[in-house]
XYZ file of C-alpha atoms in Angstrom:
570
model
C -25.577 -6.163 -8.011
C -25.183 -4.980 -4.068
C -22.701 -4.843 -1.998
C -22.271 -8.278 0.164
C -21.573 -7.585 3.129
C -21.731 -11.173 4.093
C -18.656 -11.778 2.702
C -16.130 -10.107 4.997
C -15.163 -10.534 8.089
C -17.210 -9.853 11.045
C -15.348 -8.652 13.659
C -15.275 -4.903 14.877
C -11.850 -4.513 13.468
C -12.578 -5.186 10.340
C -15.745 -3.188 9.606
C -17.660 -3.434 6.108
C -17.495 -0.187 4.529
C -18.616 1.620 0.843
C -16.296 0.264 -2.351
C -14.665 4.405 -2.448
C -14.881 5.265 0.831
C -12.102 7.883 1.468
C -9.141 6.478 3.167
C -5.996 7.572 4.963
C -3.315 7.832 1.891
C -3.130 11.617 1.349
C -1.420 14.495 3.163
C -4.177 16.534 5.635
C -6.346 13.035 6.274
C -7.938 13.538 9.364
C -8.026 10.744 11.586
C -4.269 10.368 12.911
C -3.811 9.147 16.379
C -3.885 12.249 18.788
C -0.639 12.824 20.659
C -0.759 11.409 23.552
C -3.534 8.850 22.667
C -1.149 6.353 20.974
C 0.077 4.522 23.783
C -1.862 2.916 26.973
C -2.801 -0.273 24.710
C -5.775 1.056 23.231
C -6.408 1.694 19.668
C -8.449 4.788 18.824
C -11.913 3.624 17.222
C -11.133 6.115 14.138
C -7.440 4.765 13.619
C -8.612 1.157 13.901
C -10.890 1.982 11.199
C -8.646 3.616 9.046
C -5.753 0.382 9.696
C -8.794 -2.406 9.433
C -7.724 -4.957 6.921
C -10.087 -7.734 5.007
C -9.521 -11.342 5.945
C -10.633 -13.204 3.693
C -9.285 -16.989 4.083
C -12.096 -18.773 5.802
C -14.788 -16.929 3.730
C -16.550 -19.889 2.098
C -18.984 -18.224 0.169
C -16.543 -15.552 -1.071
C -14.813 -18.696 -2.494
C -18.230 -20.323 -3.789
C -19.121 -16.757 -5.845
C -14.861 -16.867 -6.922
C -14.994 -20.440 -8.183
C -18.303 -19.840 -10.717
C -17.035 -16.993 -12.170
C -13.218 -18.485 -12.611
C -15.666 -21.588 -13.938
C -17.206 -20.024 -16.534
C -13.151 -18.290 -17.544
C -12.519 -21.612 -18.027
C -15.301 -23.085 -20.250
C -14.670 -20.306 -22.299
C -10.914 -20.881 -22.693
C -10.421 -24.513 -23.072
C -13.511 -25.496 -25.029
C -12.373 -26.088 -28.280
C -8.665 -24.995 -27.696
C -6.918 -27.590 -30.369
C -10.046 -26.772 -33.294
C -8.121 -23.970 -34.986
C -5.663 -25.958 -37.111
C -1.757 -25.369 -37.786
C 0.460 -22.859 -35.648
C -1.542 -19.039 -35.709
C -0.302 -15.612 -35.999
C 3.204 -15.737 -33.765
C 2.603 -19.288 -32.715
C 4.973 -20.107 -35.334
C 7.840 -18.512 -33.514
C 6.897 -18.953 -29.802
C 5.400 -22.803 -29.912
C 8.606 -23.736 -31.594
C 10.637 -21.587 -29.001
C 8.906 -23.850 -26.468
C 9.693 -26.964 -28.052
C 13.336 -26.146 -28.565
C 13.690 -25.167 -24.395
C 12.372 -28.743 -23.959
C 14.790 -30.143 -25.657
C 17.807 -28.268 -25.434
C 17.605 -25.735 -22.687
C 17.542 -22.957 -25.331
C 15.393 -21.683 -28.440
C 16.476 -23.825 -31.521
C 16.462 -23.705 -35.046
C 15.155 -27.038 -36.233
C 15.716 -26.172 -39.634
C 19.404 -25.676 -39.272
C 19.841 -27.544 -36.414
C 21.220 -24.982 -34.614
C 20.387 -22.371 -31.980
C 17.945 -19.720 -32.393
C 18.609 -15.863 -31.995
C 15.708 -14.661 -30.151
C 15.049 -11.439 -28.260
C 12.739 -11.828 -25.858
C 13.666 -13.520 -22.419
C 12.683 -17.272 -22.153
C 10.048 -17.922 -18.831
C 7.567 -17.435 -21.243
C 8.483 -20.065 -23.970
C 9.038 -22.322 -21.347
C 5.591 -22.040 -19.806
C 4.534 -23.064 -23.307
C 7.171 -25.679 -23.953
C 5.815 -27.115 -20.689
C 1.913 -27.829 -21.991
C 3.720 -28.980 -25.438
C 5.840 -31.231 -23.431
C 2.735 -33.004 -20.376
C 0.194 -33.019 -24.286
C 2.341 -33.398 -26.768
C 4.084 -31.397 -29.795
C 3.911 -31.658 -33.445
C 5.574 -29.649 -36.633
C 5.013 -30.869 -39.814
C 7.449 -28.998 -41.590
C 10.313 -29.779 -39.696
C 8.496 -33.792 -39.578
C 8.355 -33.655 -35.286
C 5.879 -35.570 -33.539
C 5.983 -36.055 -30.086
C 3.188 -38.014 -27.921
C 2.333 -36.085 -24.808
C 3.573 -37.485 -21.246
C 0.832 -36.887 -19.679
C -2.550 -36.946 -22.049
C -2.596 -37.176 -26.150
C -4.305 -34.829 -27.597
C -4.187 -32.313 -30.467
C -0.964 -30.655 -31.300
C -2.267 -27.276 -31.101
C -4.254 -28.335 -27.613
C -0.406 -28.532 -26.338
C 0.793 -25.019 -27.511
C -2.469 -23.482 -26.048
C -3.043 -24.889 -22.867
C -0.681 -23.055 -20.912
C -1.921 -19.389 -21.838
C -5.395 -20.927 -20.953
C -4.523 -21.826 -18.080
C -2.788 -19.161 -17.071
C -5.564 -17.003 -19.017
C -7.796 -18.307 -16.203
C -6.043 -17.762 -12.972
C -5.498 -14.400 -14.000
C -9.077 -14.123 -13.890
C -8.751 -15.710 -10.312
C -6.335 -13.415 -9.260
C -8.555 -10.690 -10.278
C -11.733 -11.367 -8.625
C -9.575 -11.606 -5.491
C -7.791 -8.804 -5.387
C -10.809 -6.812 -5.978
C -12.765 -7.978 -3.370
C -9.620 -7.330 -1.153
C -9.675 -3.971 -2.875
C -13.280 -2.856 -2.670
C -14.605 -5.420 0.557
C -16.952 -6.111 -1.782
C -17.554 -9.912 -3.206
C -20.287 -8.444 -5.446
C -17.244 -6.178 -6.921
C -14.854 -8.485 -7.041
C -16.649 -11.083 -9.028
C -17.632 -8.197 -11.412
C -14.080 -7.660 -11.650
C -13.119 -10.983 -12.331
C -16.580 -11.904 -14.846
C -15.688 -8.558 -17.026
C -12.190 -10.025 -17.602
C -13.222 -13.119 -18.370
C -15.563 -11.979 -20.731
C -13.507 -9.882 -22.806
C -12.403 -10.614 -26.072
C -8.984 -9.645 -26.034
C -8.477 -11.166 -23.255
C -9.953 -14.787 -24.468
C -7.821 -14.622 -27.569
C -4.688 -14.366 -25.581
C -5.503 -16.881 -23.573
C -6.245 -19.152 -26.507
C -3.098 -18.621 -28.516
C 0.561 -19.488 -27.725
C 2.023 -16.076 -27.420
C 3.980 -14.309 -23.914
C 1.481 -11.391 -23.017
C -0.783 -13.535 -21.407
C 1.947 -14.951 -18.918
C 3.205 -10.896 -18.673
C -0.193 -9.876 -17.877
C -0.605 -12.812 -15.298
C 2.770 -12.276 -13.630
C 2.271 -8.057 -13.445
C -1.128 -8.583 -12.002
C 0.272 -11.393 -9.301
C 2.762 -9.220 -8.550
C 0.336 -6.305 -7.549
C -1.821 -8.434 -5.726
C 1.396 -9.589 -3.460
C 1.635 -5.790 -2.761
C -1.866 -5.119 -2.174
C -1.554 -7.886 0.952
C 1.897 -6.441 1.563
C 0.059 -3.560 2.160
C -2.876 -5.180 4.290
C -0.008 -6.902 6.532
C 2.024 -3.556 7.128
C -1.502 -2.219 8.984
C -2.279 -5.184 10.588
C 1.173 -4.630 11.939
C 0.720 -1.120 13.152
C -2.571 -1.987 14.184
C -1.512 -4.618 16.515
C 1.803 -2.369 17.483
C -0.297 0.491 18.266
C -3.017 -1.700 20.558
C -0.252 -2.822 22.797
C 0.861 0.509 23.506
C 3.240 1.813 20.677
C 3.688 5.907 21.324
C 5.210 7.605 18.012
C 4.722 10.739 20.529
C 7.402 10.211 22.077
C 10.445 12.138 21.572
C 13.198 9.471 20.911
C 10.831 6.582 20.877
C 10.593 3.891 18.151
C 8.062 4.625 15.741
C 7.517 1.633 14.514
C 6.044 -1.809 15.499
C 8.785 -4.960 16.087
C 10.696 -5.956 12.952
C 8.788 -8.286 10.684
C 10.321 -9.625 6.979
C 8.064 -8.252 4.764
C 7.370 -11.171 2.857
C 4.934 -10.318 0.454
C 6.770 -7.386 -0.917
C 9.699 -10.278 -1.879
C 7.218 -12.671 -3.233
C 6.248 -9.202 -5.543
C 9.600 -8.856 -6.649
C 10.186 -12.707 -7.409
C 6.792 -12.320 -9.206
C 8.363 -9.075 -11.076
C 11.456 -10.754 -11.754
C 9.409 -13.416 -13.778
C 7.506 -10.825 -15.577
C 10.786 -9.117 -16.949
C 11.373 -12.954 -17.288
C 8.368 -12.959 -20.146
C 8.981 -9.268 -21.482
C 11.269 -6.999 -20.677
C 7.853 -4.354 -21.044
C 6.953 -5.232 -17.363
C 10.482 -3.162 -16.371
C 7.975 -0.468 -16.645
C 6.165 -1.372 -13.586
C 9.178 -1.201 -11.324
C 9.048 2.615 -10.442
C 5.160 2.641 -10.565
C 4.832 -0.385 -8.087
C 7.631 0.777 -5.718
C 6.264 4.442 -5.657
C 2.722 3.073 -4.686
C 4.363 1.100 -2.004
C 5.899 4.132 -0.511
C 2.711 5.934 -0.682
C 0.873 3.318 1.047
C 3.823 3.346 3.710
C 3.269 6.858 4.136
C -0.087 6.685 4.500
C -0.315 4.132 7.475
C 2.076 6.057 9.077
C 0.591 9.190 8.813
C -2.926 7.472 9.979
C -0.784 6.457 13.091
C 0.385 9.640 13.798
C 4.252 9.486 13.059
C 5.842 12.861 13.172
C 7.452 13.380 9.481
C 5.839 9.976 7.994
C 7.609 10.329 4.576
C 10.716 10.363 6.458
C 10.631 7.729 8.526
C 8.872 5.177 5.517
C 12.188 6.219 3.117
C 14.217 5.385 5.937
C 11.901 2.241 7.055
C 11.714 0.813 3.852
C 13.859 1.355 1.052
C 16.141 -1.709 2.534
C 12.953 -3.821 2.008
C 13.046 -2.304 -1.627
C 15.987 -2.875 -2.206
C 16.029 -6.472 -0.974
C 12.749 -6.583 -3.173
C 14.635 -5.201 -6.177
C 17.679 -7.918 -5.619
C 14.723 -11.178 -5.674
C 13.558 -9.755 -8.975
C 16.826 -9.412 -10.721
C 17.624 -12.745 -8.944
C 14.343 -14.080 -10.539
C 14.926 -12.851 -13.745
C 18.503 -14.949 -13.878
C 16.663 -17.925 -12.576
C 14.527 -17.910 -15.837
C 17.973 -17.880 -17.912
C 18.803 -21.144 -16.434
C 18.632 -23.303 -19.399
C 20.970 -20.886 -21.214
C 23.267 -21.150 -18.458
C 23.404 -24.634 -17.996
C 23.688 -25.179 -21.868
C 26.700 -25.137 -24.246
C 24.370 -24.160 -27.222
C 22.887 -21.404 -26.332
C 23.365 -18.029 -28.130
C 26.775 -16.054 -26.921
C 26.955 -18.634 -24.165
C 30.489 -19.371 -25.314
C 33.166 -17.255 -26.352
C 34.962 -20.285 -28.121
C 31.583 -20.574 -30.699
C 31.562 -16.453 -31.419
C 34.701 -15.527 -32.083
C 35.589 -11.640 -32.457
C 32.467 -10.458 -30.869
C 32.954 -7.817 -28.335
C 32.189 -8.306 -24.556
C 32.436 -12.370 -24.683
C 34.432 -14.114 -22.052
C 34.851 -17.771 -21.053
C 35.471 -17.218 -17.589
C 33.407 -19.231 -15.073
C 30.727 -17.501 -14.018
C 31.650 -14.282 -14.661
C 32.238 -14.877 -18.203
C 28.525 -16.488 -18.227
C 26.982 -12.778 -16.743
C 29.392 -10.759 -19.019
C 28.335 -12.729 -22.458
C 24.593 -12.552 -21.625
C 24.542 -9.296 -21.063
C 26.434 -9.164 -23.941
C 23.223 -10.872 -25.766
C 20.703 -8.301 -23.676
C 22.724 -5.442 -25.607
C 22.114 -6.987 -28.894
C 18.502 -7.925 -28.161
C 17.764 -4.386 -26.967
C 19.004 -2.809 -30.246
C 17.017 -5.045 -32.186
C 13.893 -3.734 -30.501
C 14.817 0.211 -30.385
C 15.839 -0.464 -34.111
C 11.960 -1.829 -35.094
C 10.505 0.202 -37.771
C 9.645 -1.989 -40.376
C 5.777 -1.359 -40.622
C 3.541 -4.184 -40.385
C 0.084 -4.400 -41.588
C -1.433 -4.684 -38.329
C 0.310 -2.121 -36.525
C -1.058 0.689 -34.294
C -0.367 3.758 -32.102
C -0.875 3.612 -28.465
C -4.137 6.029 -28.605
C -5.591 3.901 -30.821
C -5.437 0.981 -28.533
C -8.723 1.557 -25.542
C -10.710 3.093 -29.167
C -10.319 -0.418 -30.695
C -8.492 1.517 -34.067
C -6.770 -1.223 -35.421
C -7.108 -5.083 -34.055
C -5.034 -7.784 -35.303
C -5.954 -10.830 -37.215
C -4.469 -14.203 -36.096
C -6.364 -16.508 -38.287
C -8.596 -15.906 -40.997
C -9.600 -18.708 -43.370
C -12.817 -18.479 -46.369
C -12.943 -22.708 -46.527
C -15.664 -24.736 -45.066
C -18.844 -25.424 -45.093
C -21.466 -22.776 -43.082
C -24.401 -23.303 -45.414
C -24.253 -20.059 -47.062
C -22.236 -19.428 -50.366
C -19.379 -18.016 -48.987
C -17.841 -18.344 -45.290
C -15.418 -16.971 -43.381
C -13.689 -17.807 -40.131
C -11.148 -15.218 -38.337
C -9.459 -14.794 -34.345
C -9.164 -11.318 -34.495
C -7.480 -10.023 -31.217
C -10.523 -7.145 -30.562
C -11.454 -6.263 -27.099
C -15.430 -6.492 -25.944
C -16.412 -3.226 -27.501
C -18.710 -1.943 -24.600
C -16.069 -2.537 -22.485
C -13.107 -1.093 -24.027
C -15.158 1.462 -24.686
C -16.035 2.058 -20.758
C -12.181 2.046 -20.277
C -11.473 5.891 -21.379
C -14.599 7.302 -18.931
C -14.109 4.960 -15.901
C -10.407 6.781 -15.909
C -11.635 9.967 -15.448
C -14.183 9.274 -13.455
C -11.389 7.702 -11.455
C -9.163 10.760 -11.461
C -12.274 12.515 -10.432
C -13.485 10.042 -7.673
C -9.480 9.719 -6.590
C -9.047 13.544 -6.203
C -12.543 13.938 -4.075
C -12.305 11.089 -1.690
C -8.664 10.607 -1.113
C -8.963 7.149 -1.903
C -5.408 5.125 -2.385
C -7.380 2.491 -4.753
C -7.838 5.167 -7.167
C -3.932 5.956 -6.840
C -3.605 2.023 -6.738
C -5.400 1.865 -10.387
C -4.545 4.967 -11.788
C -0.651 4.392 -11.471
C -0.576 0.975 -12.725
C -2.684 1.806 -15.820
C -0.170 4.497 -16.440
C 2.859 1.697 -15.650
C 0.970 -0.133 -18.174
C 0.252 2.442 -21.638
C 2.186 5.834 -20.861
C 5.612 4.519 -21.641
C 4.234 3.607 -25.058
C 3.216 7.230 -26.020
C 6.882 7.924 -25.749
C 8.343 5.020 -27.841
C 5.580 6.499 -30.420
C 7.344 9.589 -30.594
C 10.682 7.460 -32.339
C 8.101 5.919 -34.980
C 8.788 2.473 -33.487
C 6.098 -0.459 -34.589
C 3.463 -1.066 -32.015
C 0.762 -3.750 -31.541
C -2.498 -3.611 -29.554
C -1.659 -6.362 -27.862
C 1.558 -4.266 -25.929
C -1.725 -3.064 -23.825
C -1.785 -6.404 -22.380
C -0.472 -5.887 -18.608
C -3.034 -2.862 -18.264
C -6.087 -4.549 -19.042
C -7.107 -6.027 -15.563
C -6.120 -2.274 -14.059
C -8.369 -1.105 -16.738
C -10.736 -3.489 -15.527
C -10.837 -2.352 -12.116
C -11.320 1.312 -13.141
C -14.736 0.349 -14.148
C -15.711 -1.663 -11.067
C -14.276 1.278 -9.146
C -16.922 3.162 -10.788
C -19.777 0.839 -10.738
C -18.590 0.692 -6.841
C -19.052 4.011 -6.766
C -22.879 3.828 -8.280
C -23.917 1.166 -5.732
C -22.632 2.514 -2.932
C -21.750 6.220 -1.307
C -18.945 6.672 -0.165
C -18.205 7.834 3.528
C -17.608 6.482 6.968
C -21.069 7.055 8.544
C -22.760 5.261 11.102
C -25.381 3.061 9.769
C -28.880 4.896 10.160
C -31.453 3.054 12.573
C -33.183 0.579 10.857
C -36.753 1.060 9.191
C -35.818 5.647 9.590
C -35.873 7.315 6.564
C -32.186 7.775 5.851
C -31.633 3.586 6.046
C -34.374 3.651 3.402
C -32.900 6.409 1.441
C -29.943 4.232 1.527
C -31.345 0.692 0.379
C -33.050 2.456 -2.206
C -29.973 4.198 -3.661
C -28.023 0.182 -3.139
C -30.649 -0.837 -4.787
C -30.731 1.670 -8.029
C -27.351 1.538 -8.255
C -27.150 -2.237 -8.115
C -29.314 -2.326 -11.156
C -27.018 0.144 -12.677
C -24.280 -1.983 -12.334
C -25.949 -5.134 -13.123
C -27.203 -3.790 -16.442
C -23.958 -3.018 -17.320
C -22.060 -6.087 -16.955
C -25.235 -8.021 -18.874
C -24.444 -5.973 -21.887
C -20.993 -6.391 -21.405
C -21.794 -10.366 -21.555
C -24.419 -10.181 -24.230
C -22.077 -7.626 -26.205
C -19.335 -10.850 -25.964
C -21.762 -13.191 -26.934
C -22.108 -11.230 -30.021
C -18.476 -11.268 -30.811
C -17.524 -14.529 -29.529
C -17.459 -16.838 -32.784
C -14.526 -13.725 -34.345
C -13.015 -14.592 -30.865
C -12.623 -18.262 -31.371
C -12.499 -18.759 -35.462
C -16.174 -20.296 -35.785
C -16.926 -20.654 -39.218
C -19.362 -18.047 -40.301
C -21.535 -17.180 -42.935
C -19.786 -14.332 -44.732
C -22.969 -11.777 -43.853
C -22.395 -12.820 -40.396
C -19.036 -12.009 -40.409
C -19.428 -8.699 -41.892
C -22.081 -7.445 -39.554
C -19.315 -8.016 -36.791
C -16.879 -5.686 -38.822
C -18.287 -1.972 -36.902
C -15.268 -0.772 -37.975
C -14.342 -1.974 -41.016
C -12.002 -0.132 -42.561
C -10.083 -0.983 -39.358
C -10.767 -4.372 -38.319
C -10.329 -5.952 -41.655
């Protein structure tokens, strides 16, 4: 695996540099635009470095090397989606949940013909409810069968389909954002091929539960802040080359005013997160401190006298604006409980005696939903019934205690006795990486001032550390709460297999066929095998595990051998 430096832009302003080279997002970076030097319409070659951006749009074979590895995400996910018979693991609650917002706007009880009580928010369920409703639905205890609009297949092929889906643009998004990340398509694609080959992941993505649509909306979300952050130095960039001076006393240091569109479009894209699970709340501080740092990077990079300053002052209206399309978001996914009479503490009328309900226009509508937030959120601080399956949050990167979806001993493998089981169990070698590449990354991050580290390293911790502390209360946990962390987890290791292919540093390229350009190649070259090595084991390690990943039916002494630790993954 080497770096492809093929697959980036050409142009001077957008030079190819190492996957950790040290950047401009620390305090003492050198490289800040000289007093003096800012203005006069000329960029200095150091500053345009440190402000070059990747553009990425017209890169066709960028796209080719994207579109095998999302391929091969999606083989994996849809092949045999409908085979595993009868609603799984939480598919009982959520595939019915989808169902009901299909029909009436709202969760229902088809048992009782009535609403449901639920307590998580509903974008999630409706995601589902919309696969059930273009392939069709089916519930045989409640006698429901409903032909598909679009295609007929099998029932379960309906309740799945969305999370694959969704399971495989996640992988898109990936590979993207880390070859935006690292300018490296090699990287990216590793990024993107490590996700998609990880069990944990391809469980989610084959089961109709919400932490595959959380972990897809978090990770959009980041990427619309990672080309936030591209735009706001394309912006300086361009500012600065027609003759900005932040010099000056009194002068405007900063370029023309520009809506900062992709910083909305992150908020929308958090809003439907919280829309999914309120759990991605948890990103909100993380994602707006990383913006500031960025914002106080570029500006420090451009020379702006007291850069943390002016970005507080510069952009916490474009947070807050940011904030207000998230919350507005999250509403939007309430609409169906809005527009419907049934749906729980919609109506005073239907709940009489409870506290907080109003049937006010509008008003009444915010006041009795928040009303059904407060209930839902002491349900979940009040969860301490223990569960067979549950698990602490430092158990989660070791692998200490999967959970089973399915498990069945019937069928016919050839061998006296069988077994078939989706256990929710990451790749091994790669959840196993997940603990080193972070500390490699803290190391890496500290030596080379580099804000992808920061980038990584903060939304990892946006992702677990709140966990730790809802540990502390005794409050039941399940490995798959690590969901929204995993492709930041992800991207720790590539930032270390980066690091193995390629030094870091801003050097000049050495003359071609001197020693030093050989030294070079020949370090590329060892480190691409490095890498490469890797990420086949990581594969054949999958391969391994796959049929406990998908429910193939097993002889039992197959099964078994898969069981490294038994006495916590059975």
């Amino acid at each position: 695996m080497t770096q492809a430096s093929t697959a980036h832009s050409a142009s001077a302003d957008q030079p190819e540099r190492g996957p950790v080279e040290r950047t401009d997002e620390s305090a003492g970076q050198s490289g800040a635009v000289p007093p003096g030097e800012s203005g006069g319409g000329r960029l200095p070659d150091v500053v345009r470095r440190r402000l070059a951006t990747v553009d990425d749009r017209l890169d066709r074979r960028s796209w080719l090397a994207t579109a095998v590895v999302v391929a091969i995400a999606a083989i994996l996910r849809l092949v045999g989606l409908g085979d595993i018979k009868g609603k799984i693991f939480d598919e009982i609650y959520y595939a019915r949940d989808g169902w009901g917002l299909i029909e009436h706007g709202v969760e229902w009880n088809f048992k009782d013909n009535a609403v449901s009580y639920v307590v998580h928010p509903p974008l999630g369920k409706w995601m589902i409810g919309l696969g059930e409703w273009a392939f069709g639905y089916q519930d045989t205890e409640h006698q429901i069968s409903v032909p598909g609009h679009l295609l007929t297949t099998t029932p379960e092929f309906g309740w799945r389909i969305s999370a694959a889906v969704v399971g495989t643009l996640s992988v898109l998004l990936l590979v993207r954002i880390g070859r935006r990340m690292f300018r490296s398509t090699a990287l990216g694609c590793a990024a993107g091929l490590l996700l998609a080959l990880d069990g944990f992941h391809l469980v989610l993505s084959r089961t109709a539960l919400l932490d595959i649509f959380l972990l897809f909306f978090v990770l959009a979300a980041f990427g619309a802040l990672v080309l936030d952050r591209d735009a706001q130095r394309r912006r300086w960039a361009a500012a600065l080359d027609a003759g900005l001076d932040v010099s000056r006393p009194g002068g405007r240091a900063r370029p023309p005013f520009a809506v900062a569109w992709w910083r909305l479009a992150a908020g929308v894209l958090l809003g439907c997160a919280v829309g999914v699970k309120w759990s991605a709340l948890y990103f909100v501080p993380v994602f707006a401190l990383m913006v500031v740092l960025w914002e106080v990077g570029v500006r420090r990079s451009a020379g702006v006298r007291r850069p943390w300053r002016a970005a507080l002052v510069d952009e916490s209206p474009w947070l807050v604006l940011a904030g207000m399309a998230m919350f507005l978001a999250y509403l939007a996914t309430w609409t169906g409980w809005f527009l419907s009479d049934d749906g729980y503490y919609r109506l005073a009328e239907r709940y009489p005696g409870t506290e907080g309900l109003s049937d006010t226009p509008v008003l009444g509508a915010l006041q009795n939903l928040y009303t059904y937030h407060r209930a839902a959120f002491d349900f979940h601080t009040g969860l301490s019934t223990p569960h067979k399956y549950q698990s602490w949050p430092w158990q989660w990167l070791l692998l200490g205690r999967p959970v089973a979806f399915h498990w069945s001993g019937e069928g016919n493998c050839g061998a006296p006795s069988c077994a078939s089981e989706i256990l929710l169990l990451g790749t091994p070698l790669l959840w196993w990486s997940f603990l080193p590449a972070l500390v490699a990354v803290v190391w890496l991050g500290i030596a080379r001032r580099d804000w992808r580290a920061g980038a990584i390293l903060l939304a990892v911790a946006g992702g677990l550390l709140p966990w730790f502390w809802f540990a502390l209360d005794g409050r039941v946990m399940f490995n798959f709460y690590a969901a929204p962390a995993l492709p930041f987890l992800v991207l720790a290791v590539v930032y270390v297999l980066g690091a193995i292919v390629s030094p870091a540093g801003e050097q000049a390229p050495a003359p071609p066929g001197s020693a030093t350009a050989q030294a070079a190649y020949d370090r590329r070259l060892f480190g691409g095998v490095i890498a490469g090595a890797y990420v086949l084991l990581v594969a054949i390690c999958f391969a391994y595990f796959h049929p406990i990943f998908v429910g193939t039916l097993l002889p039992y002494a197959d099964w078994s051998a898969r069981m490294w630790l038994d006495g916590r993954w059975i």
